[in-house]
Amino acid sequence: MKKLYIGNLPFSATEDQLNEWFSQVGVTPSGVNLIRDRFTGQSRGFAFVEVNNDEDADRAVNSLNGQNFGGRNLVVNEARPQAERGSGGGGGRPGGGGGGYGGGRGGHGGGGGGRGGGGGRGGDRGDRGSDRGDRGNRW
């Protein structure tokens, strides 16, 4: 069993069209997984196709890579193993984040991080409409 990556798909592509496209070169996929946006359900322009053996995988890559599909030249190659996903970024001190001198947009103090959000100095709410950051004393 080999997994192939199919990229540069038109957003209108369907699983059935991909099955039919592979069958034109004599490859019958055992599974087609068209990747969709989790909120809108629209295709994200790529898919993973599983084939039963190495010969079918090689035939599909050699025959279909760079070929026109729905007006686009597709990328077809062997899928790389999925990278282990970490727990994400963040940083800063626990409970900190969200500002610093530049306020809300990263500024000098950096953003993100920890529980609680907020924090920082000066205009950290981001809704004051000023990009000047900490205004210091007002005369």
PDB file of C-alpha atoms in Angstrom:
ATOM      1  CA  MET A   1       0.000   0.000   0.000  1.00  0.00           C
ATOM      2  CA  LYS A   2       1.418   3.371  -1.053  1.00  0.00           C
ATOM      3  CA  LYS A   3       0.039   6.828  -0.486  1.00  0.00           C
ATOM      4  CA  LEU A   4       0.367   9.448  -3.235  1.00  0.00           C
ATOM      5  CA  TYR A   5       0.106  13.211  -2.893  1.00  0.00           C
ATOM      6  CA  ILE A   6      -1.903  14.997  -5.595  1.00  0.00           C
ATOM      7  CA  GLY A   7      -1.361  18.757  -5.597  1.00  0.00           C
ATOM      8  CA  ASN A   8      -2.466  21.826  -7.588  1.00  0.00           C
ATOM      9  CA  LEU A   9      -5.988  20.422  -7.960  1.00  0.00           C
ATOM     10  CA  PRO A  10      -8.736  22.744  -9.147  1.00  0.00           C
ATOM     11  CA  PHE A  11     -11.058  23.564  -6.253  1.00  0.00           C
ATOM     12  CA  SER A  12     -13.948  22.030  -8.207  1.00  0.00           C
ATOM     13  CA  ALA A  13     -12.332  18.555  -8.323  1.00  0.00           C
ATOM     14  CA  THR A  14     -14.185  15.601  -6.787  1.00  0.00           C
ATOM     15  CA  GLU A  15     -13.148  12.183  -5.521  1.00  0.00           C
ATOM     16  CA  ASP A  16     -14.998  10.546  -8.420  1.00  0.00           C
ATOM     17  CA  GLN A  17     -13.094  12.627 -10.981  1.00  0.00           C
ATOM     18  CA  LEU A  18      -9.788  11.634  -9.379  1.00  0.00           C
ATOM     19  CA  ASN A  19     -10.780   7.940  -9.438  1.00  0.00           C
ATOM     20  CA  GLU A  20     -11.659   8.239 -13.124  1.00  0.00           C
ATOM     21  CA  TRP A  21      -8.419  10.128 -13.902  1.00  0.00           C
ATOM     22  CA  PHE A  22      -6.305   7.395 -12.281  1.00  0.00           C
ATOM     23  CA  SER A  23      -8.221   4.639 -14.079  1.00  0.00           C
ATOM     24  CA  GLN A  24      -7.228   6.164 -17.449  1.00  0.00           C
ATOM     25  CA  VAL A  25      -3.653   4.971 -16.816  1.00  0.00           C
ATOM     26  CA  GLY A  26      -4.743   1.590 -15.462  1.00  0.00           C
ATOM     27  CA  VAL A  27      -4.455   2.401 -11.761  1.00  0.00           C
ATOM     28  CA  THR A  28      -7.362   1.671  -9.443  1.00  0.00           C
ATOM     29  CA  PRO A  29      -7.046   3.640  -6.204  1.00  0.00           C
ATOM     30  CA  SER A  30      -8.049   1.840  -3.031  1.00  0.00           C
ATOM     31  CA  GLY A  31      -8.868   5.188  -1.425  1.00  0.00           C
ATOM     32  CA  VAL A  32      -9.140   8.854  -2.397  1.00  0.00           C
ATOM     33  CA  ASN A  33      -9.036  11.506   0.310  1.00  0.00           C
ATOM     34  CA  LEU A  34      -9.737  14.989  -1.072  1.00  0.00           C
ATOM     35  CA  ILE A  35      -8.653  17.467   1.602  1.00  0.00           C
ATOM     36  CA  ARG A  36     -11.333  20.028   2.431  1.00  0.00           C
ATOM     37  CA  ASP A  37     -11.487  23.114   4.584  1.00  0.00           C
ATOM     38  CA  ARG A  38     -12.991  22.061   7.900  1.00  0.00           C
ATOM     39  CA  PHE A  39     -15.222  25.140   8.124  1.00  0.00           C
ATOM     40  CA  THR A  40     -16.407  25.762   4.554  1.00  0.00           C
ATOM     41  CA  GLY A  41     -16.138  22.238   3.142  1.00  0.00           C
ATOM     42  CA  GLN A  42     -14.421  23.614   0.011  1.00  0.00           C
ATOM     43  CA  SER A  43     -11.537  21.668  -1.487  1.00  0.00           C
ATOM     44  CA  ARG A  44      -8.102  22.903  -0.420  1.00  0.00           C
ATOM     45  CA  GLY A  45      -6.555  21.955  -3.764  1.00  0.00           C
ATOM     46  CA  PHE A  46      -4.828  18.706  -2.831  1.00  0.00           C
ATOM     47  CA  ALA A  47      -5.623  15.092  -2.107  1.00  0.00           C
ATOM     48  CA  PHE A  48      -4.086  11.812  -0.993  1.00  0.00           C
ATOM     49  CA  VAL A  49      -4.670   8.680  -3.020  1.00  0.00           C
ATOM     50  CA  GLU A  50      -3.862   5.176  -1.797  1.00  0.00           C
ATOM     51  CA  VAL A  51      -2.854   2.509  -4.297  1.00  0.00           C
ATOM     52  CA  ASN A  52      -2.368  -1.185  -3.610  1.00  0.00           C
ATOM     53  CA  ASN A  53       1.172  -1.758  -4.859  1.00  0.00           C
ATOM     54  CA  ASP A  54       4.448  -0.092  -5.783  1.00  0.00           C
ATOM     55  CA  GLU A  55       4.015  -0.725  -9.524  1.00  0.00           C
ATOM     56  CA  ASP A  56       0.688   1.137  -9.606  1.00  0.00           C
ATOM     57  CA  ALA A  57       2.185   3.963  -7.574  1.00  0.00           C
ATOM     58  CA  ASP A  58       5.162   4.292  -9.932  1.00  0.00           C
ATOM     59  CA  ARG A  59       2.902   4.141 -12.997  1.00  0.00           C
ATOM     60  CA  ALA A  60       0.627   6.841 -11.583  1.00  0.00           C
ATOM     61  CA  VAL A  61       3.520   9.162 -10.701  1.00  0.00           C
ATOM     62  CA  ASN A  62       5.269   8.678 -14.063  1.00  0.00           C
ATOM     63  CA  SER A  63       2.090   8.992 -16.139  1.00  0.00           C
ATOM     64  CA  LEU A  64       0.131  11.667 -14.291  1.00  0.00           C
ATOM     65  CA  ASN A  65       2.670  14.076 -12.776  1.00  0.00           C
ATOM     66  CA  GLY A  66       2.539  17.374 -14.687  1.00  0.00           C
ATOM     67  CA  GLN A  67      -0.542  16.359 -16.669  1.00  0.00           C
ATOM     68  CA  ASN A  68      -3.469  18.702 -17.216  1.00  0.00           C
ATOM     69  CA  PHE A  69      -6.478  18.082 -14.992  1.00  0.00           C
ATOM     70  CA  GLY A  70      -9.296  20.625 -15.097  1.00  0.00           C
ATOM     71  CA  GLY A  71      -7.009  23.259 -16.607  1.00  0.00           C
ATOM     72  CA  ARG A  72      -4.179  22.807 -14.098  1.00  0.00           C
ATOM     73  CA  ASN A  73      -0.944  20.840 -14.277  1.00  0.00           C
ATOM     74  CA  LEU A  74      -1.032  18.500 -11.318  1.00  0.00           C
ATOM     75  CA  VAL A  75       1.744  17.458  -8.998  1.00  0.00           C
ATOM     76  CA  VAL A  76       1.723  13.713  -8.338  1.00  0.00           C
ATOM     77  CA  ASN A  77       4.345  12.138  -6.110  1.00  0.00           C
ATOM     78  CA  GLU A  78       4.761   9.746  -3.235  1.00  0.00           C
ATOM     79  CA  ALA A  79       3.408  11.265  -0.037  1.00  0.00           C
ATOM     80  CA  ARG A  80       5.916  11.978   2.694  1.00  0.00           C
ATOM     81  CA  PRO A  81       5.151  10.563   6.134  1.00  0.00           C
ATOM     82  CA  GLN A  82       3.090  12.934   8.224  1.00  0.00           C
ATOM     83  CA  ALA A  83       5.282  14.973  10.549  1.00  0.00           C
ATOM     84  CA  GLU A  84       4.614  14.644  14.234  1.00  0.00           C
ATOM     85  CA  ARG A  85       2.715  17.695  15.363  1.00  0.00           C
ATOM     86  CA  GLY A  86       4.036  19.512  18.380  1.00  0.00           C
ATOM     87  CA  SER A  87       1.976  21.345  20.935  1.00  0.00           C
ATOM     88  CA  GLY A  88       2.388  24.648  19.120  1.00  0.00           C
ATOM     89  CA  GLY A  89       4.161  27.900  19.791  1.00  0.00           C
ATOM     90  CA  GLY A  90       3.359  30.310  22.532  1.00  0.00           C
ATOM     91  CA  GLY A  91       6.161  31.313  24.773  1.00  0.00           C
ATOM     92  CA  GLY A  92       6.630  34.114  27.171  1.00  0.00           C
ATOM     93  CA  ARG A  93       5.909  33.826  30.847  1.00  0.00           C
ATOM     94  CA  PRO A  94       2.842  31.949  32.043  1.00  0.00           C
ATOM     95  CA  GLY A  95      -0.051  34.360  32.247  1.00  0.00           C
ATOM     96  CA  GLY A  96       1.776  36.941  30.166  1.00  0.00           C
ATOM     97  CA  GLY A  97       1.689  37.743  26.527  1.00  0.00           C
ATOM     98  CA  GLY A  98      -0.532  39.998  24.526  1.00  0.00           C
ATOM     99  CA  GLY A  99       1.471  43.120  24.143  1.00  0.00           C
ATOM    100  CA  GLY A 100       4.449  44.833  25.541  1.00  0.00           C
ATOM    101  CA  TYR A 101       5.160  48.393  24.524  1.00  0.00           C
ATOM    102  CA  GLY A 102       3.737  48.113  21.010  1.00  0.00           C
ATOM    103  CA  GLY A 103       0.463  46.844  22.358  1.00  0.00           C
ATOM    104  CA  GLY A 104      -1.594  44.043  20.953  1.00  0.00           C
ATOM    105  CA  ARG A 105       0.366  43.635  17.739  1.00  0.00           C
ATOM    106  CA  GLY A 106       3.571  42.167  19.102  1.00  0.00           C
ATOM    107  CA  GLY A 107       5.400  45.410  19.847  1.00  0.00           C
ATOM    108  CA  HIS A 108       8.586  45.335  21.857  1.00  0.00           C
ATOM    109  CA  GLY A 109       7.343  42.880  24.430  1.00  0.00           C
ATOM    110  CA  GLY A 110       6.164  40.149  22.098  1.00  0.00           C
ATOM    111  CA  GLY A 111       2.735  38.606  22.076  1.00  0.00           C
ATOM    112  CA  GLY A 112       1.203  35.196  22.448  1.00  0.00           C
ATOM    113  CA  GLY A 113       2.027  32.863  25.252  1.00  0.00           C
ATOM    114  CA  GLY A 114       0.707  31.447  28.439  1.00  0.00           C
ATOM    115  CA  ARG A 115      -2.666  31.429  30.091  1.00  0.00           C
ATOM    116  CA  GLY A 116      -4.719  34.488  30.674  1.00  0.00           C
ATOM    117  CA  GLY A 117      -3.587  36.669  27.779  1.00  0.00           C
ATOM    118  CA  GLY A 118      -3.618  40.418  28.232  1.00  0.00           C
ATOM    119  CA  GLY A 119      -0.709  41.815  30.131  1.00  0.00           C
ATOM    120  CA  GLY A 120       1.949  44.040  28.760  1.00  0.00           C
ATOM    121  CA  ARG A 121       2.279  47.800  29.194  1.00  0.00           C
ATOM    122  CA  GLY A 122       0.803  50.756  27.447  1.00  0.00           C
ATOM    123  CA  GLY A 123      -1.818  50.311  24.763  1.00  0.00           C
ATOM    124  CA  ASP A 124      -2.240  46.563  24.986  1.00  0.00           C
ATOM    125  CA  ARG A 125      -5.886  46.384  23.976  1.00  0.00           C
ATOM    126  CA  GLY A 126      -5.261  47.008  20.303  1.00  0.00           C
ATOM    127  CA  ASP A 127      -8.515  48.958  19.944  1.00  0.00           C
ATOM    128  CA  ARG A 128      -7.186  52.435  20.607  1.00  0.00           C
ATOM    129  CA  GLY A 129      -6.414  53.062  16.970  1.00  0.00           C
ATOM    130  CA  SER A 130      -2.850  54.223  17.563  1.00  0.00           C
ATOM    131  CA  ASP A 131       0.265  52.550  16.325  1.00  0.00           C
ATOM    132  CA  ARG A 132       2.520  54.694  18.512  1.00  0.00           C
ATOM    133  CA  GLY A 133       2.516  52.216  21.377  1.00  0.00           C
ATOM    134  CA  ASP A 134       3.162  53.567  24.857  1.00  0.00           C
ATOM    135  CA  ARG A 135       2.436  57.276  24.812  1.00  0.00           C
ATOM    136  CA  GLY A 136       4.162  58.014  28.080  1.00  0.00           C
ATOM    137  CA  ASN A 137       3.030  61.222  29.789  1.00  0.00           C
ATOM    138  CA  ARG A 138       0.293  63.210  28.176  1.00  0.00           C
ATOM    139  CA  TRP A 139       0.872  66.971  28.317  1.00  0.00           C
TER     140      TRP A 139
END
